[in-house]
Coordinates of C-alpha atoms in Angstrom, one line a residue:
Chain B
X2 CA -11.7 -35.2 -10.3
X3 CA -13.9 -32.1 -9.8
X4 CA -12.4 -28.9 -8.5
X5 CA -13.9 -26.5 -6.4
X6 CA -12.6 -23.0 -6.4
X7 CA -13.7 -19.5 -4.7
X8 CA -12.5 -16.4 -6.3
X9 CA -11.9 -13.8 -3.7
X10 CA -9.9 -10.8 -2.8
X11 CA -11.1 -9.0 0.3
X12 CA -10.8 -5.4 -1.5
X13 CA -14.5 -4.6 -3.7
X14 CA -13.9 -3.7 -7.3
X15 CA -10.6 -5.6 -8.2
X16 CA -12.5 -7.6 -10.8
X17 CA -13.3 -10.9 -9.0
X18 CA -16.6 -11.1 -10.7
X19 CA -15.0 -10.2 -14.2
X20 CA -12.5 -12.8 -13.5
X21 CA -14.9 -15.6 -12.6
X22 CA -17.2 -14.9 -15.6
X23 CA -14.1 -14.8 -18.0
X24 CA -12.1 -17.5 -16.2
X25 CA -15.3 -19.9 -16.4
X26 CA -16.0 -19.1 -19.7
X27 CA -12.2 -19.8 -20.9
X28 CA -12.4 -23.2 -19.1
X29 CA -15.7 -23.9 -20.8
X30 CA -14.1 -23.2 -24.3
X31 CA -11.4 -25.8 -23.1
X32 CA -14.0 -28.4 -23.1
X33 CA -14.5 -28.3 -19.4
X34 CA -18.2 -28.7 -17.6
X35 CA -18.3 -25.4 -15.6
X36 CA -20.5 -24.0 -13.2
X37 CA -20.4 -20.4 -11.8
X38 CA -21.8 -19.9 -8.4
X39 CA -22.8 -16.3 -7.5
X40 CA -22.2 -16.1 -3.8
X41 CA -22.8 -12.3 -3.5
X42 CA -26.3 -12.6 -1.9
X43 CA -28.0 -9.4 -2.3
X44 CA -25.8 -7.8 -4.7
X45 CA -25.8 -10.2 -7.6
X46 CA -23.7 -9.2 -10.8
X47 CA -22.4 -12.1 -12.1
X48 CA -25.6 -12.9 -14.1
X49 CA -25.2 -9.4 -15.7
X50 CA -21.6 -10.0 -16.9
X51 CA -22.7 -13.2 -18.4
X52 CA -25.8 -11.5 -20.2
X53 CA -28.0 -14.0 -18.3
X54 CA -30.1 -11.9 -16.1
X55 CA -33.3 -12.0 -17.9
X56 CA -33.0 -16.1 -18.1
X57 CA -32.7 -16.4 -14.0
X58 CA -35.9 -17.9 -12.6
X59 CA -34.8 -19.4 -9.7
X60 CA -31.3 -18.7 -7.4
X61 CA -29.5 -20.6 -5.1
X62 CA -32.0 -19.7 -2.1
X63 CA -34.8 -21.6 -3.7
X64 CA -32.5 -24.6 -4.1
X65 CA -31.6 -24.4 -0.5
X66 CA -35.1 -24.0 0.7
X67 CA -35.9 -27.0 -1.5
X68 CA -38.6 -24.7 -3.5
X69 CA -37.0 -25.9 -6.9
X70 CA -34.6 -28.8 -8.0
X71 CA -30.8 -27.8 -8.5
X72 CA -31.1 -28.3 -12.4
X73 CA -33.9 -25.9 -12.5
X74 CA -31.8 -23.3 -10.8
X75 CA -29.0 -23.6 -13.3
X76 CA -28.8 -21.3 -16.3
X77 CA -27.1 -23.0 -19.1
X78 CA -25.4 -20.5 -21.5
X79 CA -26.6 -20.8 -25.0
X80 CA -23.1 -19.6 -26.4
X81 CA -21.1 -22.2 -24.7
X82 CA -23.2 -25.0 -23.2
X83 CA -20.3 -26.3 -21.1
X84 CA -21.0 -23.2 -18.8
X85 CA -24.1 -22.8 -16.3
X86 CA -24.8 -20.5 -13.6
X87 CA -26.3 -20.5 -10.1
X88 CA -27.6 -17.1 -9.3
X89 CA -27.7 -15.4 -6.2
X90 CA -30.9 -14.4 -4.9
X91 CA -31.2 -10.3 -5.5
X92 CA -33.7 -9.3 -2.8
X93 CA -32.3 -11.0 0.3
X94 CA -29.1 -10.5 2.0
X95 CA -26.1 -12.3 3.2
X96 CA -27.8 -13.9 6.1
X97 CA -30.1 -15.8 3.8
X98 CA -27.7 -18.9 4.0
X99 CA -25.2 -20.5 5.9
X100 CA -21.9 -22.0 5.3
X101 CA -23.3 -25.4 5.9
X102 CA -25.7 -24.8 3.1
X103 CA -22.9 -23.4 0.7
X104 CA -20.8 -26.6 1.5
X105 CA -23.7 -29.1 0.5
X106 CA -24.5 -27.2 -2.5
X107 CA -20.5 -27.0 -3.7
X108 CA -20.3 -30.6 -2.9
X109 CA -23.6 -31.5 -5.1
X110 CA -22.4 -29.3 -7.8
X111 CA -19.0 -30.6 -7.8
X112 CA -20.5 -34.1 -8.6
X113 CA -21.9 -32.9 -12.0
X114 CA -19.0 -30.5 -13.0
X115 CA -15.3 -30.4 -13.8
X116 CA -15.2 -26.8 -12.1
X117 CA -17.5 -25.1 -9.6
X118 CA -16.1 -21.4 -9.4
X119 CA -17.6 -19.5 -6.6
X120 CA -17.5 -15.8 -6.8
X121 CA -17.2 -14.4 -3.4
X122 CA -18.5 -11.0 -2.2
X123 CA -16.2 -8.4 -0.9
X124 CA -15.3 -8.3 2.5
X125 CA -14.3 -10.8 5.1
X126 CA -17.6 -11.3 7.3
X127 CA -20.4 -13.7 6.9
X128 CA -20.4 -13.5 3.1
X129 CA -16.9 -14.5 2.7
X130 CA -17.0 -17.4 5.3
X131 CA -20.2 -18.9 3.4
X132 CA -18.6 -18.5 0.1
X133 CA -15.3 -20.3 1.0
X134 CA -17.0 -22.8 3.0
X135 CA -17.4 -25.4 0.1
X136 CA -14.1 -24.6 -1.7
X137 CA -10.8 -26.9 -1.7
X138 CA -8.7 -24.3 -3.7
X139 CA -8.9 -20.3 -3.9
X140 CA -7.8 -17.7 -6.6
X141 CA -7.0 -14.3 -5.1
X142 CA -7.8 -11.7 -7.4
X143 CA -5.5 -8.3 -6.6
X144 CA -4.7 -4.8 -8.4
X145 CA -1.5 -3.5 -8.3
X146 CA -2.3 -1.2 -5.6
X147 CA -1.1 -1.3 -2.0
X148 CA -4.5 -1.2 -0.5
X149 CA -5.7 -4.4 -2.6
X150 CA -2.5 -6.1 -1.7
X151 CA -2.8 -5.7 1.7
X152 CA -6.4 -6.9 1.8
X153 CA -5.5 -10.0 -0.5
X154 CA -2.6 -10.8 2.3
X155 CA -5.4 -10.7 5.0
X156 CA -7.6 -13.0 3.0
X157 CA -4.8 -15.4 2.3
X158 CA -4.2 -15.7 5.9
X159 CA -7.9 -16.4 6.6
X160 CA -8.2 -18.9 3.9
X161 CA -5.2 -20.7 5.3
X162 CA -6.9 -20.7 8.7
X163 CA -9.9 -22.4 7.2
X164 CA -8.0 -25.0 5.7
X165 CA -7.8 -23.7 2.1
X166 CA -4.0 -24.0 1.4
X167 CA -4.2 -24.2 -2.3
X168 CA -4.0 -20.5 -3.1
X169 CA -3.4 -19.0 -6.5
X170 CA -2.9 -15.2 -7.7
X171 CA -4.0 -13.3 -10.5
X172 CA -2.9 -9.7 -10.7
X173 CA -5.6 -7.7 -12.6
X174 CA -5.5 -4.3 -14.1
X175 CA -1.8 -4.2 -14.7
X176 CA -0.7 -1.1 -16.8
X177 CA 2.8 -2.1 -17.9
X178 CA 3.8 1.4 -19.1
X179 CA 3.2 2.7 -15.8
X180 CA 5.1 0.0 -14.2
X181 CA 8.0 0.7 -16.4
X182 CA 8.0 4.2 -15.3
X183 CA 8.2 2.9 -11.6
X184 CA 4.7 4.4 -11.2
X185 CA 3.0 1.5 -10.6
X186 CA 3.9 -2.1 -8.3
X187 CA 5.1 -4.5 -10.8
X188 CA 4.2 -8.4 -10.7
X189 CA 7.4 -9.1 -8.7
X190 CA 6.7 -6.3 -6.2
X191 CA 3.2 -8.0 -5.4
X192 CA 4.8 -11.4 -5.2
X193 CA 7.4 -10.4 -2.8
X194 CA 4.8 -9.0 -0.8
X195 CA 2.4 -11.7 -0.7
X196 CA 4.7 -14.7 -1.6
X197 CA 2.1 -17.1 -3.0
X198 CA 1.9 -18.8 -6.5
X199 CA 1.1 -16.7 -9.6
X200 CA -1.8 -18.1 -11.9
X201 CA -2.2 -14.9 -14.3
X202 CA -1.4 -11.3 -15.4
X203 CA -4.5 -9.4 -16.6
X204 CA -3.4 -6.1 -18.4
X205 CA -5.8 -3.0 -18.2
X206 CA -8.2 -3.2 -21.0
X207 CA -11.0 -0.9 -22.2
X208 CA -12.5 -3.8 -24.0
X209 CA -13.3 -5.2 -20.4
X210 CA -15.7 -2.4 -19.7
X211 CA -17.3 -2.7 -23.3
X212 CA -17.9 -6.4 -22.6
X213 CA -19.1 -5.9 -19.1
X214 CA -21.7 -3.6 -20.5
X215 CA -22.7 -5.8 -23.3
X216 CA -22.9 -8.7 -21.1
X217 CA -20.7 -10.9 -23.1
X218 CA -17.5 -12.3 -21.4
X219 CA -14.3 -10.8 -23.2
X220 CA -13.1 -14.5 -24.2
X221 CA -16.3 -14.9 -26.5
X222 CA -15.0 -12.0 -28.5
X223 CA -14.0 -13.2 -32.3
X224 CA -10.9 -11.1 -32.1
X225 CA -9.8 -11.6 -28.9
X226 CA -7.9 -8.4 -27.0
X227 CA -5.0 -8.6 -24.9
X228 CA -6.8 -9.0 -21.9
X229 CA -8.9 -11.9 -23.3
X230 CA -5.7 -13.7 -24.2
X231 CA -4.5 -13.0 -21.0
X232 CA -7.6 -14.8 -19.3
X233 CA -7.5 -17.9 -21.9
X234 CA -3.8 -18.5 -20.7
X235 CA -4.6 -18.1 -17.2
X236 CA -7.3 -20.7 -17.7
X237 CA -4.9 -23.0 -19.5
X238 CA -2.5 -22.7 -16.6
X239 CA -5.4 -23.8 -14.2
X240 CA -5.7 -26.7 -16.3
X241 CA -2.0 -27.4 -15.4
X242 CA -0.6 -26.3 -19.0
X243 CA 2.8 -24.8 -18.8
X244 CA 1.9 -21.2 -20.8
X245 CA 4.5 -18.5 -20.4
X246 CA 3.2 -15.0 -19.3
X247 CA 2.4 -12.6 -21.9
X248 CA 4.6 -10.0 -22.8
X249 CA 2.5 -7.0 -22.2
X250 CA 5.1 -4.8 -23.4
X251 CA 4.1 -5.8 -26.7
X252 CA 0.9 -4.3 -26.5
X253 CA 2.7 -0.9 -26.8
X254 CA 4.2 -1.6 -30.4
X255 CA 2.2 -1.4 -33.7
X256 CA 0.6 -4.5 -35.1
X257 CA 3.1 -4.8 -37.4
X258 CA 6.1 -4.9 -34.9
X259 CA 4.0 -7.3 -32.8
X260 CA 3.7 -9.5 -35.7
X261 CA 7.2 -9.2 -36.8
X262 CA 8.3 -10.0 -33.1
X263 CA 6.0 -13.0 -33.4
X264 CA 7.4 -14.2 -36.7
X265 CA 10.8 -13.8 -35.3
X266 CA 10.1 -15.3 -32.0
X267 CA 11.8 -12.5 -30.5
X268 CA 10.1 -10.6 -27.4
Chain I
X11 CA 6.6 25.0 16.3
X12 CA 8.1 24.0 19.9
X13 CA 4.7 24.1 21.2
X14 CA 3.4 21.7 18.8
X15 CA 6.4 19.5 19.4
X16 CA 5.7 19.2 22.8
X17 CA 2.0 18.3 22.5
X18 CA 3.1 15.8 20.1
X19 CA 5.4 14.1 22.3
X20 CA 3.1 13.8 25.2
X21 CA 0.4 12.5 22.9
X22 CA 2.9 9.8 21.9
X23 CA 3.7 9.1 25.4
X24 CA 0.2 8.9 26.6
X25 CA -0.6 6.8 23.4
X26 CA 2.1 4.3 24.4
X27 CA 1.2 3.8 27.8
X28 CA -2.4 2.9 26.9
X29 CA -1.1 0.6 24.3
X30 CA 0.9 -1.1 26.6
X31 CA -1.7 -1.6 29.2
X32 CA -4.4 -2.9 26.3
X33 CA -1.8 -5.6 25.4
X34 CA -1.0 -6.6 28.8
X35 CA -4.8 -7.3 29.7
X36 CA -5.8 -9.3 26.6
X37 CA -2.6 -11.4 26.9
X38 CA -4.6 -14.4 28.2
X39 CA -7.8 -13.9 25.6
X40 CA -5.5 -16.4 23.4
X41 CA -5.6 -20.0 22.5
X42 CA -2.5 -21.7 23.8
X43 CA -0.9 -25.1 23.6
X44 CA 1.2 -26.2 26.6
X45 CA 3.0 -29.1 27.6
X46 CA 1.8 -30.0 31.2
X47 CA 3.9 -33.0 32.8
X48 CA 4.6 -34.4 29.4
X49 CA 1.0 -34.0 28.2
X50 CA -0.3 -31.6 25.4
X51 CA -2.5 -29.3 26.9
X52 CA -5.0 -27.0 24.8
X53 CA -6.0 -23.9 26.9
X54 CA -8.9 -22.1 25.8
X55 CA -9.4 -18.5 26.8
X56 CA -12.5 -17.7 29.5
X57 CA -15.7 -16.9 28.1
X58 CA -15.9 -13.7 29.9
X59 CA -14.3 -10.1 29.4
X60 CA -11.2 -9.7 31.3
X61 CA -10.7 -6.7 33.4
X62 CA -7.7 -5.0 34.4
X63 CA -6.9 -3.2 37.5
X64 CA -7.2 0.3 36.1
X65 CA -10.8 -0.8 34.7
X66 CA -10.1 -1.7 30.9
X67 CA -11.9 -4.6 29.5
X68 CA -10.5 -7.2 27.0
X69 CA -13.7 -8.7 25.7
X70 CA -14.4 -12.3 25.4
X71 CA -13.3 -14.4 22.3
X72 CA -16.1 -15.2 20.2
X73 CA -16.3 -18.8 19.2
X74 CA -15.9 -18.4 15.6
X75 CA -12.3 -16.2 16.6
X76 CA -11.4 -18.9 19.0
X77 CA -11.6 -21.5 16.3
X78 CA -9.6 -19.3 13.6
X79 CA -7.0 -18.8 16.2
X80 CA -6.8 -22.4 17.0
X81 CA -6.5 -23.1 12.9
X82 CA -3.6 -20.6 13.1
X83 CA -1.8 -21.9 15.9
X84 CA -2.2 -25.6 14.6
X85 CA -0.8 -24.4 11.0
X86 CA 2.1 -22.6 13.1
X87 CA 3.2 -25.5 15.3
X88 CA 2.1 -28.6 13.3
X89 CA 5.2 -30.3 12.7
X90 CA 6.3 -30.5 16.5
X91 CA 3.7 -33.1 17.3
X92 CA 4.0 -36.8 16.4
X93 CA 0.8 -38.3 14.9
X94 CA -2.2 -39.1 17.1
X95 CA -0.8 -37.2 20.2
X96 CA -3.5 -36.9 22.8
X97 CA -4.7 -33.4 23.5
X98 CA -6.1 -32.5 27.0
X99 CA -8.7 -29.8 26.5
X100 CA -8.7 -27.2 29.4
X101 CA -11.9 -25.2 28.8
X102 CA -11.7 -23.0 31.8
X103 CA -15.2 -21.3 32.5
X104 CA -16.3 -22.0 28.9
X105 CA -19.6 -23.2 28.0
X106 CA -19.0 -25.7 25.1
X107 CA -21.8 -27.6 23.4
X108 CA -21.7 -30.8 21.7
X109 CA -21.3 -29.7 18.1
X110 CA -18.6 -27.3 19.4
X111 CA -16.8 -30.3 20.6
X112 CA -17.0 -31.9 17.4
X113 CA -15.8 -29.0 15.7
X114 CA -12.7 -28.9 18.0
X115 CA -12.2 -32.6 17.5
X116 CA -12.3 -32.4 13.8
X117 CA -9.8 -29.2 13.8
X118 CA -7.2 -31.0 15.9
X119 CA -7.7 -34.4 14.0
X120 CA -6.9 -32.5 10.6
X121 CA -3.6 -31.9 12.1
X122 CA -3.5 -35.5 13.4
X123 CA -4.0 -34.7 16.9
X124 CA -6.4 -36.4 19.0
X125 CA -8.8 -35.1 21.3
X126 CA -8.5 -37.2 24.7
X127 CA -9.8 -35.4 27.5
X128 CA -11.6 -32.4 28.5
X129 CA -10.8 -30.8 32.0
X130 CA -13.4 -28.4 33.0
X131 CA -15.0 -27.1 36.1
X132 CA -18.2 -26.0 34.4
X133 CA -20.9 -28.8 34.9
X134 CA -22.8 -28.3 31.9
X135 CA -19.4 -28.4 29.6
X136 CA -18.6 -31.7 31.5
X137 CA -22.1 -33.3 30.5
X138 CA -21.5 -32.2 27.0
X139 CA -18.3 -33.4 26.5
X140 CA -19.6 -37.1 27.8
X141 CA -22.2 -36.8 25.0
X142 CA -19.6 -35.9 22.5
X143 CA -18.0 -39.3 23.9
X144 CA -15.0 -37.7 25.5
X145 CA -13.3 -38.3 28.8
X146 CA -13.9 -35.6 31.4
X147 CA -12.0 -34.5 34.6
X148 CA -13.9 -32.1 36.5
X149 CA -11.6 -29.6 38.0
X150 CA -12.1 -27.4 41.0
X151 CA -12.6 -23.6 40.2
X152 CA -9.2 -22.2 40.7
X153 CA -9.4 -18.8 39.1
X154 CA -11.2 -15.8 40.7
X155 CA -14.7 -14.8 39.3
X156 CA -12.9 -11.7 38.3
X157 CA -9.7 -12.3 36.5
X158 CA -7.3 -9.5 36.8
X159 CA -4.2 -9.1 35.4
X160 CA -1.4 -9.3 38.1
X161 CA 2.0 -8.3 38.3
X162 CA 4.9 -10.9 39.1
X163 CA 3.4 -13.9 37.1
X164 CA 6.3 -15.6 35.7
X165 CA 6.5 -15.5 31.8
X166 CA 5.2 -18.2 29.4
X167 CA 7.6 -20.8 27.7
X168 CA 8.5 -19.2 24.5
X169 CA 5.9 -19.8 21.7
X170 CA 7.5 -21.1 18.5
X171 CA 5.5 -20.7 15.3
X172 CA 6.6 -22.0 11.8
X173 CA 4.3 -19.8 9.4
X174 CA 3.8 -16.8 7.4
X175 CA 2.3 -14.2 9.7
X176 CA -0.1 -12.2 7.4
X177 CA -1.9 -9.0 7.3
X178 CA -4.5 -8.9 10.2
X179 CA -3.1 -11.6 12.1
X180 CA -2.1 -11.1 15.7
X181 CA 0.1 -13.1 18.1
X182 CA 0.3 -12.1 21.5
X183 CA 2.1 -14.4 24.2
X184 CA 3.1 -13.8 27.6
X185 CA 6.8 -15.0 27.0
X186 CA 9.0 -14.5 24.0
X187 CA 8.0 -15.2 20.5
X188 CA 10.0 -17.1 17.9
X189 CA 8.6 -16.9 14.1
X190 CA 10.3 -19.2 11.5
X191 CA 9.0 -17.3 8.4
X192 CA 7.8 -13.8 7.5
X193 CA 5.7 -11.6 9.2
X194 CA 3.9 -9.2 6.7
X195 CA 2.8 -5.6 7.1
X196 CA -0.1 -5.3 8.7
X197 CA 0.5 -8.2 11.3
X198 CA 1.2 -7.8 14.9
X199 CA 3.4 -9.5 17.1
X200 CA 3.0 -8.7 20.9
X201 CA 5.2 -10.3 23.3
X202 CA 6.3 -9.9 26.9
X203 CA 9.5 -11.2 26.0
X204 CA 11.9 -11.1 23.0
X205 CA 10.7 -11.3 19.6
X206 CA 12.9 -13.5 17.0
X207 CA 11.9 -13.6 13.4
X208 CA 13.9 -15.9 11.4
X209 CA 12.3 -14.0 8.1
X210 CA 11.4 -10.8 7.1
X211 CA 9.7 -8.5 9.9
X212 CA 7.6 -6.2 8.2
X213 CA 4.4 -5.7 10.4
X214 CA 4.2 -4.2 14.0
X215 CA 6.6 -5.8 16.9
X216 CA 5.9 -5.1 20.4
X217 CA 8.5 -6.9 22.6
X218 CA 8.5 -6.4 26.5
X219 CA 4.9 -5.4 26.3
X220 CA 4.4 -5.6 30.0
X221 CA 7.2 -3.0 30.4
X222 CA 10.4 -5.3 30.3
X223 CA 12.8 -2.9 28.8
X224 CA 15.8 -5.5 28.5
X225 CA 13.6 -7.3 25.8
X226 CA 14.9 -7.3 22.2
X227 CA 13.4 -7.6 18.7
X228 CA 15.8 -9.6 16.2
X229 CA 14.9 -10.4 12.5
X230 CA 16.9 -11.6 9.5
X231 CA 15.2 -8.4 7.8
X232 CA 14.4 -5.9 10.5
X233 CA 11.9 -3.2 8.8
X234 CA 8.8 -3.3 10.9
X235 CA 6.0 -0.6 10.0
X236 CA 6.3 0.1 13.8
X237 CA 8.8 -1.0 16.6
X238 CA 8.1 -1.1 20.2
X239 CA 10.0 -2.2 23.2
X240 CA 8.3 -1.7 26.5
X241 CA 6.9 1.9 26.4
X242 CA 9.5 3.3 23.6
X243 CA 8.4 3.7 20.1
X244 CA 10.4 3.5 17.1
X245 CA 9.9 4.0 13.4
X246 CA 12.7 2.2 11.3
X247 CA 14.6 2.9 8.4
X248 CA 14.7 0.4 5.9
X249 CA 17.9 -1.9 6.1
X250 CA 20.8 -0.5 3.9
X251 CA 22.1 -3.8 2.4
X252 CA 20.0 -6.5 1.1
X253 CA 20.9 -9.0 3.6
X254 CA 21.5 -7.5 7.3
X255 CA 20.2 -9.3 10.1
X256 CA 19.7 -6.9 13.0
X257 CA 18.9 -6.4 16.6
X258 CA 16.7 -3.6 18.1
X259 CA 17.1 -3.2 22.1
X260 CA 16.8 -0.2 24.2
X261 CA 20.5 1.2 24.6
X262 CA 20.4 2.5 28.2
X263 CA 23.9 4.4 27.1
X264 CA 22.0 6.6 24.8
X265 CA 20.0 9.4 25.8
X266 CA 17.4 11.3 23.5
X267 CA 16.5 14.9 24.0
X268 CA 14.0 14.1 26.9
X269 CA 16.8 12.2 28.8
X270 CA 15.2 8.8 28.2
X271 CA 17.0 5.9 26.2
X272 CA 15.2 5.0 23.0
X273 CA 15.2 1.8 20.7
X274 CA 18.6 1.4 19.0
X275 CA 19.2 -0.8 16.1
X276 CA 22.4 -2.8 15.5
X277 CA 23.5 -5.5 13.1
X278 CA 23.1 -8.7 14.8
X279 CA 27.0 -9.8 14.2
X280 CA 28.0 -6.8 16.3
X281 CA 25.2 -7.1 19.0
X282 CA 26.9 -9.6 21.4
X283 CA 30.3 -8.4 21.1
X284 CA 29.1 -4.9 22.1
X285 CA 26.3 -4.9 24.0
X286 CA 25.5 -8.3 25.5

């Protein structure tokens, strides 16, 4: 049974594309066949994050216009052959395709892949409506900021009105130390406001910036940073595994104390 | 600072009036379900702008917004209908093409409702409905060409929705509104009658939007972003205890500095014995 999931947030810059790339890669590592669809027409980024920019020949637009075959436009990741990318056109804008096109595209893709992950553009206009057209499920990405959470709430409402009822939340860029000092909204605060299911919590991590610039998703690192582990766990939860949330406060301790905690099984 | 204060107070009063007027106008620009003669009718708002007596315009609803609203209403009221309940669609003056009829039919079918008949007084809409395979009743145009909001219209039956009203959603109704669920910050409930929220009220609530000062707002947890009853506006302090159902109303026994009565909030358990 194939799953088509749109990754969306309303607000820009909260980490939709980073989440799509890492989640897609993590699912591929778990042995699932995954295709990432960049629905951010005119502002494509997903190929950059995956380091696949120079391999994009055709985009979704050529597929829709029947100028190429679908498998010609799919860029297979050499590091992880389970992962493919369907890039968005760089030169056109969001009016280049319609919701019906997108729906048909996702439908065809879901026949060949276990997961179709659609990276949605920011905002709630045409681009958003196109991106959600083919999806059966949604992942909302938010950061612990009041504006991001408010926009997330708006987007959840719009998704529900468009018959997408299976909606899960990823809280991105959480800083446990700030939460502890009551300087940042906690995950509980966010869940209280949004009242939807939590899929994962990703801590703020400098490695994310490094990996973004290198074009190599975090979860491909040999020694996984904390955020990478969090993404892997999130992917496993999406697969239905019962993985507890990371103890993010552990990261503040030394490596030795973390090891000790791990060995003694105490958190 | 007295001057500034005076300015501020007039500004708020003016604002309150325009807000109230605007809301009054657009009350009819909403998709509504209504039971008429034991039949379920779906009423679409007209296709043109609604102009009020003082010349303010409420723009007509776009088709995409209309569908969105319909979806919201269906989500909120779905459990009240039996499977395959026939729906009578009143399109007023809207021109609806065949694909749009199909879209409506699909949206209703999703909630196990069956689009049965179209009631229209627009010939082209009637023809399109027939093409889409629906039965049609040609109505006689009853509404005046220029719709004006008029005083003395009785209020609608209460609107009962079981849903979470999220940021950006707007529920307007020419009667009382009952929400079985939470109303999130960023959402707006505007009712000509009372507002009852069986859940947390965090968004904006405006009861008695057409000027009924007897309207009340009640919620299991009453902490709206802003509270309005008729032309009065209040900002609300957070509830003192974690569970404290409250009622907000205009208390005519209490006067503020301007000699007007403002909004008071009391515990729900105390309301009836003290004020009703």
